[in-house]
């Protein structure tokens, strides 16, 4: 009797295992079919970045291991229902007590804080050496360095309990020491720490708010000895109350949290300097620093300048002959409106997309001062500055960025989606930009 019962239980166990195995196989087949049937996306509006495309199979790519890494990224980016699975994982992690997903901490008071990046020491040294060599070529032109701390540094009190991050203050000290007297350091760190209780960073995005940018401008004006009496009186206005930034999309946290975006506008438009923004690559001119059409899209921060482009030539009616070269990342976009009163022309270069010789800009536009403005995380991992300071030819710059996985716009391959990128600039098939 016992043997008969054991035999029956064993048979039932085998049947259950077969059913589970069959269900697993069916689910895998369904996932495979759905993923094959789903068209690849080039751009994620939710995450505000270009998505990895299917990499071209090459012998060199297999030998170096680059192809496998690219293919893993491709599968991860193009997986059907990716946004749903990211959000689901985040919710499960929260239930389990985890407060970090994809490099983003879920902090207090609905704050999401990007982890402090660890520097690429080798590339960082190359970049700093290139900057110093660039300054040596133009010793008579004052150059400034403004490195903006990230929210996890300034608002560390918002981090979850026991969260551990890199020491960004120490990183900044090493960078400042390396640059020495070649660049005048703009101390925005202390300024932001004085205002840490205010809304100087977005809750759901990695950028600083327009208020934070305003305080950054004040530190910049003091360091550059700008005559602030030239600037018109300005007031802040909310242009949207439904901003949900890229940190929310990346982590899956706070997806229902909406916050405002403010702009600062002159009290008297008649006396304020007028501007013409020339998007050189797209051959498009506008009479405003704001693209309000972006407020209808996911990435509402692109309101400022319309997003990131290789080079913008901003001309103003300011009563001056000074001309500024601004080498920057997206943190600068919300600072530029405060600077137009002080310069007849501002040349804005984003090294992530710019592939010409920056020395030509210096010569052609009669630049009188240079400002490098980055957030800390972007700067310590950047692999673009060394090439754009003019000390590498285009082919060596391409090889450098290809090896490090950075952006390369070699003129072959497929076009980058133009919504928030360099528009018609083409992307090398071997190293599609991912951010």
Coordinates of C-alpha atoms in Angstrom, one line a residue, residues 104-386:
X104 CA 19.9 55.8 -8.7
X105 CA 19.1 56.1 -5.0
X106 CA 15.6 56.5 -3.8
X107 CA 16.0 59.2 -1.2
X108 CA 13.9 61.1 1.3
X109 CA 11.2 63.6 0.3
X110 CA 10.7 62.0 -3.1
X111 CA 14.3 62.8 -4.1
X112 CA 16.1 60.5 -6.6
X113 CA 19.8 60.9 -6.5
X114 CA 22.3 59.7 -9.1
X115 CA 25.2 57.9 -7.5
X116 CA 28.6 59.7 -7.6
X117 CA 30.6 58.3 -10.5
X118 CA 34.0 56.8 -10.1
X119 CA 36.5 58.6 -12.3
X120 CA 38.1 57.0 -15.3
X121 CA 41.6 58.1 -14.0
X122 CA 43.5 57.4 -17.3
X123 CA 41.0 59.3 -19.5
X124 CA 40.6 62.1 -16.9
X125 CA 44.4 62.7 -16.9
X126 CA 44.3 62.8 -20.8
X127 CA 41.5 65.4 -20.7
X128 CA 43.2 67.6 -18.1
X129 CA 46.5 67.5 -19.9
X130 CA 44.7 68.5 -23.1
X131 CA 42.9 71.4 -21.3
X132 CA 46.2 72.7 -20.0
X133 CA 47.9 72.4 -23.4
X134 CA 44.9 74.3 -24.8
X135 CA 45.4 77.0 -22.3
X136 CA 49.1 77.3 -23.0
X137 CA 48.2 78.0 -26.7
X138 CA 46.0 81.0 -25.6
X139 CA 47.8 82.3 -22.6
X140 CA 46.4 85.8 -23.0
X141 CA 42.8 84.6 -22.9
X142 CA 41.3 84.0 -19.4
X143 CA 40.0 80.5 -18.9
X144 CA 37.6 79.3 -16.2
X145 CA 36.6 75.9 -14.9
X146 CA 33.2 75.5 -13.2
X147 CA 32.5 71.9 -12.0
X148 CA 29.1 71.5 -10.5
X149 CA 28.6 68.9 -7.7
X150 CA 25.8 66.4 -8.2
X151 CA 22.8 66.2 -5.9
X152 CA 24.1 63.1 -4.0
X153 CA 27.1 65.3 -2.9
X154 CA 25.3 68.6 -1.9
X155 CA 22.1 67.0 -0.6
X156 CA 23.7 63.9 1.0
X157 CA 21.2 64.2 3.8
X158 CA 18.5 63.0 1.3
X159 CA 20.3 59.7 0.7
X160 CA 18.8 56.6 2.1
X161 CA 20.2 55.2 5.4
X162 CA 23.6 53.6 5.0
X163 CA 24.0 54.7 1.4
X164 CA 27.7 54.9 0.4
X165 CA 29.0 57.1 -2.4
X166 CA 32.3 58.2 -3.9
X167 CA 33.9 61.3 -2.3
X168 CA 33.1 63.9 -4.9
X169 CA 34.7 66.7 -3.0
X170 CA 38.0 64.8 -3.0
X171 CA 37.6 64.3 -6.8
X172 CA 37.2 68.0 -7.3
X173 CA 40.2 68.9 -5.2
X174 CA 42.4 66.6 -7.3
X175 CA 41.1 68.1 -10.5
X176 CA 41.6 71.6 -9.2
X177 CA 45.2 70.8 -8.2
X178 CA 45.9 69.2 -11.6
X179 CA 44.7 72.3 -13.5
X180 CA 46.8 74.5 -11.2
X181 CA 46.8 78.1 -12.3
X182 CA 46.0 77.3 -15.9
X183 CA 42.3 77.8 -15.2
X184 CA 40.6 80.0 -12.6
X185 CA 38.4 77.7 -10.5
X186 CA 34.8 78.8 -10.0
X187 CA 33.9 77.7 -6.5
X188 CA 30.2 76.8 -7.0
X189 CA 30.4 74.0 -4.4
X190 CA 30.3 76.3 -1.4
X191 CA 27.6 78.4 -3.0
X192 CA 25.3 75.4 -3.5
X193 CA 26.0 74.1 0.0
X194 CA 24.7 77.4 1.5
X195 CA 21.4 76.9 -0.4
X196 CA 21.1 73.1 0.1
X197 CA 17.7 73.5 1.9
X198 CA 16.2 75.1 -1.3
X199 CA 15.0 73.4 -4.4
X200 CA 18.3 73.6 -6.3
X201 CA 18.1 70.1 -7.8
X202 CA 15.2 68.3 -9.4
X203 CA 13.6 65.5 -7.5
X204 CA 13.4 63.1 -10.5
X205 CA 16.1 64.4 -12.8
X206 CA 19.9 64.6 -12.6
X207 CA 20.1 68.3 -13.5
X208 CA 20.1 71.2 -11.2
X209 CA 16.9 73.4 -11.2
X210 CA 16.9 76.9 -12.7
X211 CA 17.2 78.2 -9.1
X212 CA 20.4 76.1 -8.7
X213 CA 21.6 77.4 -12.1
X214 CA 20.9 81.0 -10.9
X215 CA 23.1 80.5 -7.8
X216 CA 25.7 78.9 -10.1
X217 CA 25.6 82.0 -12.3
X218 CA 26.1 84.2 -9.2
X219 CA 29.3 82.3 -8.4
X220 CA 30.4 82.5 -12.0
X221 CA 29.7 86.3 -12.1
X222 CA 31.9 86.8 -9.0
X223 CA 34.8 84.7 -10.4
X224 CA 34.7 86.2 -13.9
X225 CA 34.2 89.8 -12.5
X226 CA 31.1 90.4 -14.6
X227 CA 29.5 93.8 -14.2
X228 CA 26.1 92.6 -12.9
X229 CA 24.7 96.1 -13.3
X230 CA 24.4 95.4 -17.0
X231 CA 22.0 92.5 -16.3
X232 CA 18.3 93.2 -16.4
X233 CA 16.1 92.5 -13.4
X234 CA 14.6 89.0 -13.8
X235 CA 11.7 87.1 -12.3
X236 CA 11.1 83.4 -12.3
X237 CA 8.0 81.8 -14.0
X238 CA 6.8 78.2 -13.9
X239 CA 6.4 77.0 -17.5
X240 CA 5.2 73.5 -16.6
X241 CA 4.2 71.6 -13.5
X242 CA 4.3 68.1 -15.0
X243 CA 8.1 67.4 -15.3
X244 CA 9.2 63.8 -14.5
X245 CA 12.8 63.4 -15.2
X246 CA 15.3 60.8 -16.5
X247 CA 16.2 59.4 -13.0
X248 CA 12.7 58.3 -12.6
X249 CA 12.7 56.6 -16.0
X250 CA 16.1 55.0 -15.3
X251 CA 15.2 53.7 -11.8
X252 CA 11.5 53.1 -12.0
X253 CA 11.0 55.1 -8.8
X254 CA 8.7 58.1 -8.4
X255 CA 7.1 57.6 -11.9
X256 CA 3.9 59.5 -10.7
X257 CA 5.8 62.4 -9.2
X258 CA 5.5 65.7 -11.2
X259 CA 7.4 68.8 -10.5
X260 CA 7.7 72.3 -12.0
X261 CA 10.3 73.8 -14.4
X262 CA 11.0 77.5 -14.0
X263 CA 12.6 80.0 -16.4
X264 CA 13.9 83.5 -15.5
X265 CA 12.6 86.3 -17.7
X266 CA 13.5 90.0 -17.8
X267 CA 11.0 92.4 -16.1
X268 CA 11.4 94.7 -19.1
X269 CA 11.7 92.9 -22.4
X270 CA 12.3 96.2 -24.3
X271 CA 15.6 97.0 -22.5
X272 CA 16.8 93.4 -22.3
X273 CA 19.4 92.2 -24.8
X274 CA 17.9 90.4 -27.8
X275 CA 19.3 87.1 -29.0
X276 CA 19.7 85.1 -32.2
X277 CA 20.5 81.4 -31.7
X278 CA 22.2 79.8 -34.7
X279 CA 22.2 76.0 -34.7
X280 CA 25.2 75.7 -37.0
X281 CA 24.9 72.0 -37.9
X282 CA 21.1 72.1 -38.5
X283 CA 21.3 75.5 -40.2
X284 CA 18.4 76.8 -38.1
X285 CA 18.1 80.2 -36.4
X286 CA 15.7 81.2 -33.7
X287 CA 15.2 84.4 -31.7
X288 CA 14.8 82.6 -28.3
X289 CA 16.8 80.5 -25.9
X290 CA 13.8 78.3 -25.2
X291 CA 12.1 75.6 -27.2
X292 CA 8.6 75.5 -25.7
X293 CA 7.6 72.6 -28.0
X294 CA 9.7 70.4 -25.7
X295 CA 7.2 70.9 -22.9
X296 CA 4.9 68.6 -24.8
X297 CA 7.5 65.8 -24.8
X298 CA 8.9 63.5 -22.1
X299 CA 12.3 65.4 -21.8
X300 CA 11.0 68.8 -20.8
X301 CA 14.4 69.9 -19.7
X302 CA 15.2 70.2 -23.4
X303 CA 13.2 73.4 -23.1
X304 CA 16.6 75.1 -22.6
X305 CA 18.2 75.6 -26.0
X306 CA 16.1 72.8 -27.5
X307 CA 18.5 70.2 -26.1
X308 CA 22.2 69.4 -26.8
X309 CA 23.9 70.1 -30.2
X310 CA 27.5 70.1 -31.4
X311 CA 27.7 73.9 -31.6
X312 CA 25.4 76.9 -31.1
X313 CA 26.4 80.4 -32.1
X314 CA 24.4 82.8 -29.8
X315 CA 24.6 86.5 -30.8
X316 CA 23.2 89.3 -28.7
X317 CA 22.6 93.0 -28.7
X318 CA 24.6 93.4 -25.5
X319 CA 26.6 96.6 -25.3
X320 CA 30.0 94.8 -25.3
X321 CA 32.6 93.3 -27.7
X322 CA 33.4 90.4 -25.4
X323 CA 33.0 86.9 -26.8
X324 CA 32.7 83.7 -24.8
X325 CA 33.6 80.1 -25.8
X326 CA 31.5 77.8 -23.5
X327 CA 32.6 74.1 -23.5
X328 CA 29.9 72.3 -21.7
X329 CA 27.4 69.5 -20.9
X330 CA 23.7 69.9 -20.4
X331 CA 24.1 71.6 -17.0
X332 CA 25.1 74.7 -18.8
X333 CA 21.9 74.9 -20.8
X334 CA 19.9 76.6 -18.0
X335 CA 22.8 78.9 -17.1
X336 CA 23.2 80.5 -20.6
X337 CA 20.1 82.8 -20.3
X338 CA 21.9 84.5 -17.4
X339 CA 25.0 85.2 -19.5
X340 CA 23.6 86.9 -22.6
X341 CA 23.8 90.3 -21.0
X342 CA 27.6 90.2 -20.8
X343 CA 28.6 89.0 -24.2
X344 CA 28.1 90.0 -27.8
X345 CA 28.6 86.4 -28.8
X346 CA 28.6 83.1 -27.0
X347 CA 29.9 80.0 -28.9
X348 CA 28.5 76.9 -27.2
X349 CA 30.3 73.7 -27.9
X350 CA 29.3 70.2 -26.6
X351 CA 32.3 67.9 -27.0
X352 CA 30.1 64.8 -27.0
X353 CA 28.9 65.8 -30.4
X354 CA 31.5 68.3 -31.8
X355 CA 34.1 66.8 -34.1
X356 CA 35.8 69.9 -35.7
X357 CA 39.0 71.6 -34.5
X358 CA 38.1 74.0 -31.6
X359 CA 41.2 76.1 -32.5
X360 CA 39.3 77.3 -35.6
X361 CA 36.5 78.5 -33.3
X362 CA 39.0 80.5 -31.3
X363 CA 40.5 82.1 -34.4
X364 CA 37.4 82.7 -36.4
X365 CA 35.2 84.2 -33.6
X366 CA 37.9 86.3 -31.8
X367 CA 37.1 84.7 -28.4
X368 CA 38.0 86.8 -25.4
X369 CA 37.3 84.3 -22.6
X370 CA 36.7 80.5 -22.2
X371 CA 34.5 78.7 -19.8
X372 CA 34.3 74.9 -19.2
X373 CA 31.1 74.1 -17.4
X374 CA 30.2 70.5 -16.5
X375 CA 28.6 68.5 -13.7
X376 CA 31.0 66.3 -11.8
X377 CA 29.7 62.9 -13.0
X378 CA 29.9 63.8 -16.7
X379 CA 33.3 65.3 -16.4
X380 CA 35.1 62.5 -14.6
X381 CA 33.8 59.9 -17.2
X382 CA 34.1 62.1 -20.3
X383 CA 36.2 60.8 -23.2
X384 CA 35.5 63.8 -25.6
X385 CA 37.3 66.8 -24.2
X386 CA 40.8 65.7 -25.2

